[in-house]
């Protein structure tokens, strides 16, 4: 570094003078970035760090000594020795001129403008003392805001900075907004001024988040709260597993708005429709505010906490004294916090003596657990957002990522826009597939065949990373030999995709400097899960894409704390300390908790829950924030089983379909009322903070579990969730050292094994191909394959999203998506109602939507509805069924 | 040209530019050459072929005055608002013509006979204020003279168009000195 020549070739930093201060900056930084980093505020209107510099507003003009004229700080990179002045008299005069021009035709309806108090134009007009416009004020009339439920558009207030236009194109890759006309007539609107819902809008509100004035805002806030009247707390989104950082704005005990800080958190200020407009359920009218007990007439009636808990305690004691602790099981929803999840499993294990504790998404983890020992843990555990961002190629398998993880999806969209190879393996033409350079539209359930074809082609075409295989994997010869008789053409044919396309995909993946696989929950169910995940692992290994930045396997997870609950031991076979198979783990847990765990009967998981009730071995179920009636396949069977339980306890914010069957219902707080932590899909632990108090007598999950444990005789002394995390950080190795203080300003990653020199990987090699074995076969009577999956406006089975007006007004009930060709064959048009009948005669009625994304022979129905529960048609582990349609 | 033939030519145009970067403007020009203007469905397909959102295609089409989003009537009245015409009263002339036809600049008469446009200099400043009807220039106008010219033009053309297929009418018109 001392050689001057070397430093000049690759300068590590440049030095400039900013308002007389000497400042060091990174090469490539703009004047604006450098100024903001040292606390010098250069005003901007058209700038958003999420967007490319644009230079339209001229507010950021600064003087650069030696330059021909004022320079736009947002688009000018710093140079060695640059001398910059940001607030000279000349510059201030220019800025005032810009503001005068803008105000000439800007309505001054600030008293009724949604943006008042959060408006750059208002701020700068005051700061720069623009109290008159020299040419006369000619404001246009402020019209109506349009009828989108969340997004209001007041074109008259637009200053033409283009941020909405650019964020919708550059970040979202949609393009709802555009300029119309020219010069003084210029305006921003949708094409032909169509309603947003008709121009491909996904209602993410990114335009709202970037508009510097009141031209695109949220619809009038609840209670008419002003920016300066609301309290703001930073929290974490409770819907999907992306872990977006939120700012919750509250006023008089109501959450009135959600925003996100630009450049903070994994989402860097971006949010999806659920994050930004999906919190209305917090104040839904049907929130549970008192405990409910089923009386002798079979009705659920409100009662006191004391009564509910005493009754519950007695019944549990009676039941376990005869049937034993293992007659009790607990089931958590995926948005239960680490703290509450930890306490639930501790309650079951140390107080009741049961290992029957699991979470709703257990099935999606089977492959991960099964292949952990092969090195999948190493390949996937340390994969972070930054790896998705920097990977030079992405392969998405069964991941409808814009629907399931809309904010993580922005990284994939960015990859496509910057010309990186993105390959999609999916029967559906998903949004990403329609934009990606390569889509392998496999037959339903045949993702693994496509992966095997790619794998074999990599070997055949000499694209494998021999150095990596030799150094990092055990017995590469045996691995490669096991692939020797795989037939690329045969596998491609089985997958139903073009051979050349498969070869191209394999080449793109193998030749990229770094490549990453994203696996969706849809392919991680049933018997093919291991096959798909195993082939993905082998593909990553054979191309050397493991254990370094921009590589690996990213598992999408279905809920905000899916990962955390796994880590907390909310599984029959796991403890917070690790896998139960590990003797050391058991010992550590016994010492830590002062309890004997080795004599606990082996727990059963999600798949055995219903059979265990039917066998009579499971008599009581404690459901925390889950709705198994809608979430489990085989609706009628689930209903019948739950009704057989001697004791069903449901702890939730709403009277869910499951809660309606319960003997005891405990009213719970929602995430916006709770303190605790979530661990997102990639292992980032982040804080939740309460923005508002829980309504009525509703309590936080962790507090309810504590009360219950005390009633059952435990001497637990947690006075706040922080105490629980302290204990977690002591017992769970990956969470060691975490504390609320550590998490105060930003999330912390859980420890993950990513380096080391010993052999780490054990490729599976050729597996017996289960393929679509447990996929239902279609036939003449039931010729269509019904599948389900994520729908971006809702989450999971919709208990929360259905109750959020900002979401339900966009999509209240699901419709059956059907390919156009199938629709015309069945004589159906958009909006027709059909009866969908499965092979066992189970049926439901639903409206039809014609869709361009489904292949012929496949229909899709979202699972977020309680009115038309798709679970009624599904059997077994795979979310698919053979169905027929009748017009009604 | 019948609809089928228009569609064929349009498809040919889309195929020609498909996947080519920066093809939005030639696509818009080509489409307008085929249809005479840029209807909404055509805009949507042009945007798709250009790989741009519709909002971008429409932004370009409304930015350049060469593009028309509405069909043109059979005849165009161009009121010149260049500097010379402006100072000699073009505004009043435009107003009077618009009042007479009951439409605003950029609109068509309901019978699709006239489109009125405001243009910037037709290059006949010596005759200011000037109005052009199709390719005929009328100079040194007053508002009344302008309306009279519009009326006369219509009468003349109506005679012509009524006898569209009649050779005698065409001959008669040409004898009166029409082109």
Short mmCIF file of N, CA and C in Angstrom, two decimals, chain A residues 726-869:
data_model
loop_
_atom_site.label_atom_id
_atom_site.label_comp_id
_atom_site.label_asym_id
_atom_site.label_seq_id
_atom_site.Cartn_x
_atom_site.Cartn_y
_atom_site.Cartn_z
N UNK A 726 -32.49 -13.29 27.16
CA UNK A 726 -31.24 -13.49 27.90
C UNK A 726 -31.01 -14.99 28.10
N UNK A 727 -32.09 -15.69 28.48
CA UNK A 727 -31.94 -17.14 28.67
C UNK A 727 -31.64 -17.84 27.34
N UNK A 728 -32.32 -17.41 26.29
CA UNK A 728 -32.06 -18.01 24.97
C UNK A 728 -30.58 -17.83 24.62
N UNK A 729 -30.07 -16.63 24.86
CA UNK A 729 -28.68 -16.36 24.47
C UNK A 729 -27.70 -17.21 25.29
N UNK A 730 -28.18 -17.69 26.43
CA UNK A 730 -27.31 -18.57 27.23
C UNK A 730 -27.38 -20.01 26.77
N UNK A 731 -28.58 -20.45 26.33
CA UNK A 731 -28.70 -21.88 26.02
C UNK A 731 -28.56 -22.20 24.52
N UNK A 732 -28.92 -21.27 23.63
CA UNK A 732 -28.88 -21.59 22.20
C UNK A 732 -27.57 -21.09 21.61
N UNK A 733 -26.71 -22.01 21.16
CA UNK A 733 -25.37 -21.59 20.72
C UNK A 733 -25.40 -20.52 19.62
N UNK A 734 -26.31 -20.66 18.67
CA UNK A 734 -26.32 -19.70 17.56
C UNK A 734 -26.75 -18.31 18.01
N UNK A 735 -27.37 -18.22 19.18
CA UNK A 735 -27.88 -16.93 19.66
C UNK A 735 -27.00 -16.36 20.78
N UNK A 736 -25.86 -17.01 20.98
CA UNK A 736 -24.99 -16.60 22.07
C UNK A 736 -24.61 -15.13 21.93
N UNK A 737 -24.69 -14.43 23.02
CA UNK A 737 -24.24 -13.03 23.02
C UNK A 737 -25.31 -12.05 22.56
N UNK A 738 -26.47 -12.55 22.10
CA UNK A 738 -27.51 -11.60 21.66
C UNK A 738 -28.22 -11.00 22.87
N UNK A 739 -28.53 -9.73 22.77
CA UNK A 739 -29.32 -9.09 23.82
C UNK A 739 -30.11 -7.97 23.16
N UNK A 740 -31.10 -7.48 23.87
CA UNK A 740 -31.88 -6.38 23.31
C UNK A 740 -31.01 -5.17 23.05
N UNK A 741 -30.00 -5.02 23.89
CA UNK A 741 -29.10 -3.88 23.68
C UNK A 741 -28.35 -4.06 22.35
N UNK A 742 -27.87 -5.29 22.11
CA UNK A 742 -27.18 -5.58 20.86
C UNK A 742 -28.08 -5.31 19.65
N UNK A 743 -29.38 -5.57 19.85
CA UNK A 743 -30.33 -5.47 18.75
C UNK A 743 -30.98 -4.10 18.67
N UNK A 744 -30.51 -3.17 19.50
CA UNK A 744 -31.20 -1.90 19.63
C UNK A 744 -31.36 -1.17 18.30
N UNK A 745 -30.25 -1.02 17.59
CA UNK A 745 -30.34 -0.21 16.36
C UNK A 745 -30.48 -1.05 15.11
N UNK A 746 -29.89 -2.23 15.09
CA UNK A 746 -30.08 -3.08 13.93
C UNK A 746 -30.05 -4.55 14.30
N UNK A 747 -30.51 -5.39 13.36
CA UNK A 747 -30.56 -6.82 13.62
C UNK A 747 -29.17 -7.43 13.70
N UNK A 748 -29.11 -8.61 14.29
CA UNK A 748 -27.84 -9.33 14.38
C UNK A 748 -28.02 -10.70 13.75
N UNK A 749 -26.99 -11.14 13.06
CA UNK A 749 -27.08 -12.44 12.41
C UNK A 749 -26.82 -13.55 13.42
N UNK A 750 -27.57 -14.64 13.28
CA UNK A 750 -27.26 -15.80 14.12
C UNK A 750 -25.96 -16.39 13.60
N UNK A 751 -25.25 -17.04 14.50
CA UNK A 751 -23.96 -17.61 14.11
C UNK A 751 -24.19 -18.70 13.08
N UNK A 752 -23.38 -18.74 12.05
CA UNK A 752 -23.51 -19.78 11.04
C UNK A 752 -22.12 -20.25 10.67
N UNK A 753 -22.03 -21.54 10.42
CA UNK A 753 -20.75 -22.11 10.06
C UNK A 753 -20.54 -21.87 8.57
N UNK A 754 -19.51 -21.10 8.22
CA UNK A 754 -19.34 -20.84 6.79
C UNK A 754 -17.93 -21.06 6.33
N UNK A 755 -17.02 -21.22 7.29
CA UNK A 755 -15.64 -21.38 6.84
C UNK A 755 -15.04 -22.60 7.50
N UNK A 756 -13.80 -22.83 7.28
CA UNK A 756 -13.17 -24.02 7.83
C UNK A 756 -12.45 -24.72 6.71
N UNK A 757 -11.44 -25.52 7.06
CA UNK A 757 -10.64 -26.08 5.99
C UNK A 757 -10.92 -27.56 5.78
N UNK A 758 -11.60 -28.17 6.76
CA UNK A 758 -11.82 -29.61 6.60
C UNK A 758 -12.91 -29.86 5.55
N UNK A 759 -13.02 -31.09 5.15
CA UNK A 759 -14.05 -31.45 4.18
C UNK A 759 -15.41 -31.13 4.78
N UNK A 760 -16.20 -30.44 4.04
CA UNK A 760 -17.46 -30.00 4.63
C UNK A 760 -18.68 -30.58 3.92
N UNK A 761 -18.46 -31.07 2.71
CA UNK A 761 -19.63 -31.39 1.89
C UNK A 761 -19.68 -32.86 1.49
N UNK A 762 -20.87 -33.38 1.51
CA UNK A 762 -21.09 -34.78 1.18
C UNK A 762 -22.21 -34.88 0.16
N UNK A 763 -21.88 -34.67 -1.11
CA UNK A 763 -22.94 -34.66 -2.11
C UNK A 763 -23.71 -35.97 -2.11
N UNK A 764 -24.96 -35.89 -2.48
CA UNK A 764 -25.80 -37.07 -2.40
C UNK A 764 -25.61 -37.99 -3.57
N UNK A 765 -25.28 -37.39 -4.72
CA UNK A 765 -25.19 -38.21 -5.93
C UNK A 765 -26.56 -38.63 -6.37
N UNK A 766 -26.58 -39.63 -7.22
CA UNK A 766 -27.86 -40.01 -7.82
C UNK A 766 -28.80 -40.61 -6.78
N UNK A 767 -29.98 -40.03 -6.70
CA UNK A 767 -30.97 -40.57 -5.77
C UNK A 767 -32.01 -41.31 -6.57
N UNK A 768 -32.69 -42.25 -5.91
CA UNK A 768 -33.82 -42.88 -6.59
C UNK A 768 -34.86 -41.78 -6.79
N UNK A 769 -35.30 -41.61 -8.01
CA UNK A 769 -36.15 -40.49 -8.34
C UNK A 769 -37.59 -40.74 -7.91
N UNK A 770 -38.02 -40.01 -6.89
CA UNK A 770 -39.42 -40.11 -6.48
C UNK A 770 -40.28 -39.30 -7.42
N UNK A 771 -39.67 -38.24 -7.97
CA UNK A 771 -40.37 -37.41 -8.94
C UNK A 771 -41.67 -36.91 -8.39
N UNK A 772 -42.68 -36.97 -9.20
CA UNK A 772 -43.98 -36.45 -8.79
C UNK A 772 -44.80 -37.56 -8.17
N UNK A 773 -44.11 -38.49 -7.48
CA UNK A 773 -44.79 -39.69 -7.00
C UNK A 773 -46.04 -39.38 -6.18
N UNK A 774 -45.92 -38.41 -5.26
CA UNK A 774 -47.11 -38.15 -4.46
C UNK A 774 -47.97 -37.03 -5.03
N UNK A 775 -47.71 -36.69 -6.29
CA UNK A 775 -48.61 -35.75 -6.97
C UNK A 775 -49.84 -36.52 -7.43
N UNK A 776 -51.00 -35.97 -7.21
CA UNK A 776 -52.19 -36.69 -7.67
C UNK A 776 -52.20 -36.79 -9.19
N UNK A 777 -52.57 -37.97 -9.70
CA UNK A 777 -52.68 -38.17 -11.15
C UNK A 777 -54.03 -37.62 -11.61
N UNK A 778 -53.99 -36.90 -12.71
CA UNK A 778 -55.27 -36.47 -13.29
C UNK A 778 -55.78 -37.58 -14.20
N UNK A 779 -57.06 -37.61 -14.43
CA UNK A 779 -57.63 -38.57 -15.37
C UNK A 779 -58.84 -37.94 -16.06
N UNK A 780 -59.58 -38.72 -16.82
CA UNK A 780 -60.69 -38.15 -17.58
C UNK A 780 -61.75 -37.53 -16.68
N UNK A 781 -61.96 -38.16 -15.53
CA UNK A 781 -62.99 -37.64 -14.63
C UNK A 781 -62.53 -36.38 -13.89
N UNK A 782 -61.25 -36.36 -13.56
CA UNK A 782 -60.69 -35.22 -12.83
C UNK A 782 -59.45 -34.75 -13.57
N UNK A 783 -59.68 -34.02 -14.68
CA UNK A 783 -58.59 -33.76 -15.61
C UNK A 783 -57.69 -32.58 -15.25
N UNK A 784 -58.03 -31.82 -14.24
CA UNK A 784 -57.21 -30.64 -13.94
C UNK A 784 -56.45 -30.84 -12.63
N UNK A 785 -55.22 -30.32 -12.61
CA UNK A 785 -54.42 -30.39 -11.39
C UNK A 785 -54.57 -29.06 -10.65
N UNK A 786 -55.18 -29.12 -9.47
CA UNK A 786 -55.33 -27.92 -8.66
C UNK A 786 -54.08 -27.76 -7.79
N UNK A 787 -53.49 -26.58 -7.85
CA UNK A 787 -52.36 -26.30 -6.95
C UNK A 787 -52.67 -25.04 -6.16
N UNK A 788 -51.94 -24.87 -5.07
CA UNK A 788 -52.10 -23.65 -4.30
C UNK A 788 -50.72 -23.09 -3.99
N UNK A 789 -50.70 -21.87 -3.51
CA UNK A 789 -49.41 -21.24 -3.25
C UNK A 789 -49.63 -19.83 -2.76
N UNK A 790 -48.56 -19.07 -2.64
CA UNK A 790 -48.69 -17.73 -2.08
C UNK A 790 -49.39 -16.75 -3.03
N UNK A 791 -50.09 -15.81 -2.45
CA UNK A 791 -50.73 -14.71 -3.17
C UNK A 791 -50.28 -13.44 -2.47
N UNK A 792 -49.63 -12.53 -3.19
CA UNK A 792 -48.88 -11.47 -2.50
C UNK A 792 -49.72 -10.55 -1.63
N UNK A 793 -51.01 -10.43 -1.92
CA UNK A 793 -51.84 -9.52 -1.12
C UNK A 793 -52.16 -10.12 0.25
N UNK A 794 -52.08 -11.45 0.34
CA UNK A 794 -52.40 -12.09 1.61
C UNK A 794 -51.21 -12.88 2.12
N UNK A 795 -51.38 -13.43 3.32
CA UNK A 795 -50.31 -14.26 3.86
C UNK A 795 -50.88 -15.53 4.48
N UNK A 796 -50.27 -16.63 4.16
CA UNK A 796 -50.66 -17.91 4.76
C UNK A 796 -52.15 -18.16 4.57
N UNK A 797 -52.81 -18.54 5.65
CA UNK A 797 -54.23 -18.81 5.56
C UNK A 797 -55.07 -17.57 5.85
N UNK A 798 -54.43 -16.42 5.91
CA UNK A 798 -55.15 -15.15 5.84
C UNK A 798 -55.82 -14.64 7.10
N UNK A 799 -55.53 -15.24 8.27
CA UNK A 799 -56.23 -14.80 9.48
C UNK A 799 -56.03 -13.30 9.72
N UNK A 800 -54.81 -12.83 9.43
CA UNK A 800 -54.54 -11.39 9.64
C UNK A 800 -54.84 -10.59 8.38
N UNK A 801 -54.34 -11.05 7.23
CA UNK A 801 -54.46 -10.23 6.01
C UNK A 801 -55.92 -10.03 5.60
N UNK A 802 -56.78 -11.03 5.85
CA UNK A 802 -58.20 -10.87 5.51
C UNK A 802 -58.83 -9.75 6.31
N UNK A 803 -58.29 -9.51 7.51
CA UNK A 803 -58.89 -8.51 8.40
C UNK A 803 -58.25 -7.13 8.23
N UNK A 804 -57.31 -7.00 7.31
CA UNK A 804 -56.69 -5.69 7.06
C UNK A 804 -57.40 -5.05 5.88
N UNK A 805 -58.14 -3.95 6.10
CA UNK A 805 -58.88 -3.34 5.00
C UNK A 805 -57.98 -2.97 3.81
N UNK A 806 -56.75 -2.56 4.11
CA UNK A 806 -55.83 -2.18 3.03
C UNK A 806 -55.51 -3.35 2.11
N UNK A 807 -55.76 -4.56 2.56
CA UNK A 807 -55.52 -5.75 1.74
C UNK A 807 -56.84 -6.33 1.23
N UNK A 808 -57.80 -6.46 2.15
CA UNK A 808 -59.05 -7.12 1.74
C UNK A 808 -59.81 -6.30 0.70
N UNK A 809 -59.62 -4.97 0.71
CA UNK A 809 -60.29 -4.16 -0.31
C UNK A 809 -59.66 -4.39 -1.68
N UNK A 810 -58.41 -4.84 -1.69
CA UNK A 810 -57.76 -5.14 -2.97
C UNK A 810 -58.14 -6.53 -3.46
N UNK A 811 -58.26 -7.46 -2.52
CA UNK A 811 -58.60 -8.84 -2.89
C UNK A 811 -59.26 -9.47 -1.67
N UNK A 812 -60.58 -9.60 -1.76
CA UNK A 812 -61.32 -10.09 -0.59
C UNK A 812 -61.33 -11.61 -0.54
N UNK A 813 -61.56 -12.21 -1.66
CA UNK A 813 -61.68 -13.67 -1.70
C UNK A 813 -60.89 -14.20 -2.88
N UNK A 814 -60.37 -15.41 -2.78
CA UNK A 814 -59.60 -15.94 -3.90
C UNK A 814 -60.52 -16.36 -5.05
N UNK A 815 -59.95 -16.40 -6.23
CA UNK A 815 -60.68 -16.95 -7.36
C UNK A 815 -59.82 -18.05 -7.95
N UNK A 816 -60.47 -18.90 -8.73
CA UNK A 816 -59.77 -20.02 -9.32
C UNK A 816 -59.11 -19.54 -10.61
N UNK A 817 -57.78 -19.54 -10.62
CA UNK A 817 -57.08 -19.14 -11.84
C UNK A 817 -57.04 -20.31 -12.79
N UNK A 818 -57.32 -20.01 -14.05
CA UNK A 818 -57.34 -21.09 -15.05
C UNK A 818 -56.74 -20.57 -16.35
N UNK A 819 -56.00 -21.43 -17.00
CA UNK A 819 -55.41 -21.13 -18.31
C UNK A 819 -56.53 -20.81 -19.32
N UNK A 820 -56.25 -19.87 -20.23
CA UNK A 820 -57.29 -19.45 -21.19
C UNK A 820 -57.80 -20.59 -22.04
N UNK A 821 -56.87 -21.46 -22.46
CA UNK A 821 -57.28 -22.57 -23.32
C UNK A 821 -58.21 -23.52 -22.55
N UNK A 822 -57.85 -23.80 -21.30
CA UNK A 822 -58.71 -24.65 -20.49
C UNK A 822 -60.07 -23.99 -20.29
N UNK A 823 -60.05 -22.69 -20.04
CA UNK A 823 -61.30 -21.98 -19.80
C UNK A 823 -62.23 -22.13 -21.00
N UNK A 824 -61.68 -21.93 -22.19
CA UNK A 824 -62.59 -22.02 -23.34
C UNK A 824 -63.02 -23.46 -23.56
N UNK A 825 -62.14 -24.43 -23.24
CA UNK A 825 -62.56 -25.82 -23.36
C UNK A 825 -63.71 -26.14 -22.40
N UNK A 826 -63.70 -25.52 -21.24
CA UNK A 826 -64.75 -25.76 -20.25
C UNK A 826 -65.91 -24.78 -20.41
N UNK A 827 -65.80 -23.92 -21.44
CA UNK A 827 -66.87 -22.95 -21.69
C UNK A 827 -66.97 -21.90 -20.59
N UNK A 828 -65.82 -21.47 -20.06
CA UNK A 828 -65.85 -20.52 -18.95
C UNK A 828 -65.30 -19.17 -19.38
N UNK A 829 -65.90 -18.12 -18.85
CA UNK A 829 -65.35 -16.79 -19.04
C UNK A 829 -65.07 -16.19 -17.67
N UNK A 830 -64.26 -15.14 -17.70
CA UNK A 830 -63.88 -14.42 -16.49
C UNK A 830 -65.11 -14.15 -15.62
N UNK A 831 -65.02 -14.51 -14.35
CA UNK A 831 -66.11 -14.19 -13.41
C UNK A 831 -67.15 -15.29 -13.27
N UNK A 832 -67.16 -16.27 -14.17
CA UNK A 832 -68.10 -17.39 -14.01
C UNK A 832 -67.84 -18.07 -12.67
N UNK A 833 -68.88 -18.60 -12.09
CA UNK A 833 -68.68 -19.38 -10.86
C UNK A 833 -68.67 -20.86 -11.19
N UNK A 834 -67.76 -21.58 -10.56
CA UNK A 834 -67.67 -23.02 -10.81
C UNK A 834 -67.67 -23.78 -9.50
N UNK A 835 -68.10 -25.03 -9.60
CA UNK A 835 -67.92 -25.94 -8.47
C UNK A 835 -66.66 -26.76 -8.79
N UNK A 836 -65.70 -26.75 -7.85
CA UNK A 836 -64.46 -27.50 -8.01
C UNK A 836 -64.60 -28.75 -7.16
N UNK A 837 -64.52 -29.92 -7.81
CA UNK A 837 -64.74 -31.17 -7.06
C UNK A 837 -63.50 -32.04 -7.12
N UNK A 838 -63.06 -32.49 -5.95
CA UNK A 838 -61.91 -33.39 -5.88
C UNK A 838 -62.40 -34.82 -5.99
N UNK A 839 -61.45 -35.73 -6.06
CA UNK A 839 -61.79 -37.12 -6.32
C UNK A 839 -62.67 -37.73 -5.22
N UNK A 840 -62.47 -37.29 -3.98
CA UNK A 840 -63.28 -37.87 -2.90
C UNK A 840 -64.63 -37.18 -2.76
N UNK A 841 -64.95 -36.32 -3.73
CA UNK A 841 -66.25 -35.68 -3.70
C UNK A 841 -66.27 -34.35 -2.97
N UNK A 842 -65.19 -34.01 -2.25
CA UNK A 842 -65.13 -32.71 -1.58
C UNK A 842 -65.20 -31.62 -2.65
N UNK A 843 -65.94 -30.56 -2.35
CA UNK A 843 -66.15 -29.55 -3.38
C UNK A 843 -66.25 -28.17 -2.76
N UNK A 844 -65.94 -27.16 -3.55
CA UNK A 844 -66.26 -25.80 -3.15
C UNK A 844 -66.54 -24.96 -4.38
N UNK A 845 -67.24 -23.87 -4.16
CA UNK A 845 -67.65 -23.01 -5.28
C UNK A 845 -66.86 -21.72 -5.25
N UNK A 846 -66.42 -21.31 -6.43
CA UNK A 846 -65.54 -20.14 -6.50
C UNK A 846 -65.63 -19.51 -7.89
N UNK A 847 -65.31 -18.22 -7.98
CA UNK A 847 -65.31 -17.54 -9.28
C UNK A 847 -64.01 -17.85 -10.03
N UNK A 848 -64.07 -17.67 -11.33
CA UNK A 848 -62.94 -18.03 -12.20
C UNK A 848 -62.23 -16.78 -12.69
N UNK A 849 -60.90 -16.82 -12.69
CA UNK A 849 -60.10 -15.76 -13.30
C UNK A 849 -59.25 -16.38 -14.40
N UNK A 850 -59.27 -15.79 -15.58
CA UNK A 850 -58.42 -16.30 -16.67
C UNK A 850 -57.00 -15.80 -16.42
N UNK A 851 -56.05 -16.69 -16.61
CA UNK A 851 -54.69 -16.36 -16.22
C UNK A 851 -53.71 -16.73 -17.32
N UNK A 852 -52.71 -15.88 -17.48
CA UNK A 852 -51.68 -16.18 -18.46
C UNK A 852 -50.50 -16.92 -17.86
N UNK A 853 -50.51 -17.13 -16.55
CA UNK A 853 -49.32 -17.70 -15.94
C UNK A 853 -49.38 -19.21 -15.75
N UNK A 854 -50.58 -19.78 -15.88
CA UNK A 854 -50.71 -21.22 -15.64
C UNK A 854 -50.58 -22.01 -16.92
N UNK A 855 -49.92 -23.17 -16.85
CA UNK A 855 -49.90 -24.03 -18.04
C UNK A 855 -51.27 -24.70 -18.20
N UNK A 856 -51.53 -25.22 -19.39
CA UNK A 856 -52.79 -25.92 -19.62
C UNK A 856 -52.86 -27.11 -18.67
N UNK A 857 -54.04 -27.36 -18.15
CA UNK A 857 -54.23 -28.51 -17.28
C UNK A 857 -54.02 -28.20 -15.81
N UNK A 858 -53.64 -26.96 -15.48
CA UNK A 858 -53.38 -26.61 -14.08
C UNK A 858 -54.29 -25.45 -13.67
N UNK A 859 -54.87 -25.57 -12.50
CA UNK A 859 -55.64 -24.45 -11.95
C UNK A 859 -55.05 -24.10 -10.58
N UNK A 860 -55.24 -22.84 -10.17
CA UNK A 860 -54.61 -22.35 -8.94
C UNK A 860 -55.67 -21.70 -8.06
N UNK A 861 -55.61 -22.01 -6.78
CA UNK A 861 -56.51 -21.36 -5.82
C UNK A 861 -55.71 -20.98 -4.58
N UNK A 862 -55.75 -19.69 -4.23
CA UNK A 862 -55.04 -19.21 -3.04
C UNK A 862 -55.63 -19.84 -1.79
N UNK A 863 -54.81 -19.85 -0.70
CA UNK A 863 -55.29 -20.56 0.49
C UNK A 863 -55.64 -19.62 1.62
N UNK A 864 -55.85 -18.33 1.30
CA UNK A 864 -56.04 -17.35 2.37
C UNK A 864 -57.48 -17.19 2.80
N UNK A 865 -58.37 -18.05 2.30
CA UNK A 865 -59.78 -17.83 2.56
C UNK A 865 -60.35 -18.79 3.58
N UNK A 866 -61.28 -18.26 4.38
CA UNK A 866 -62.02 -19.11 5.30
C UNK A 866 -63.34 -19.52 4.65
N UNK A 867 -63.79 -18.73 3.65
CA UNK A 867 -65.04 -19.02 2.95
C UNK A 867 -64.87 -20.18 1.98
N UNK A 868 -63.78 -20.15 1.22
CA UNK A 868 -63.50 -21.25 0.28
C UNK A 868 -62.14 -21.86 0.62
N UNK A 869 -62.10 -22.63 1.70
CA UNK A 869 -60.81 -23.17 2.13
C UNK A 869 -60.32 -24.25 1.17
#
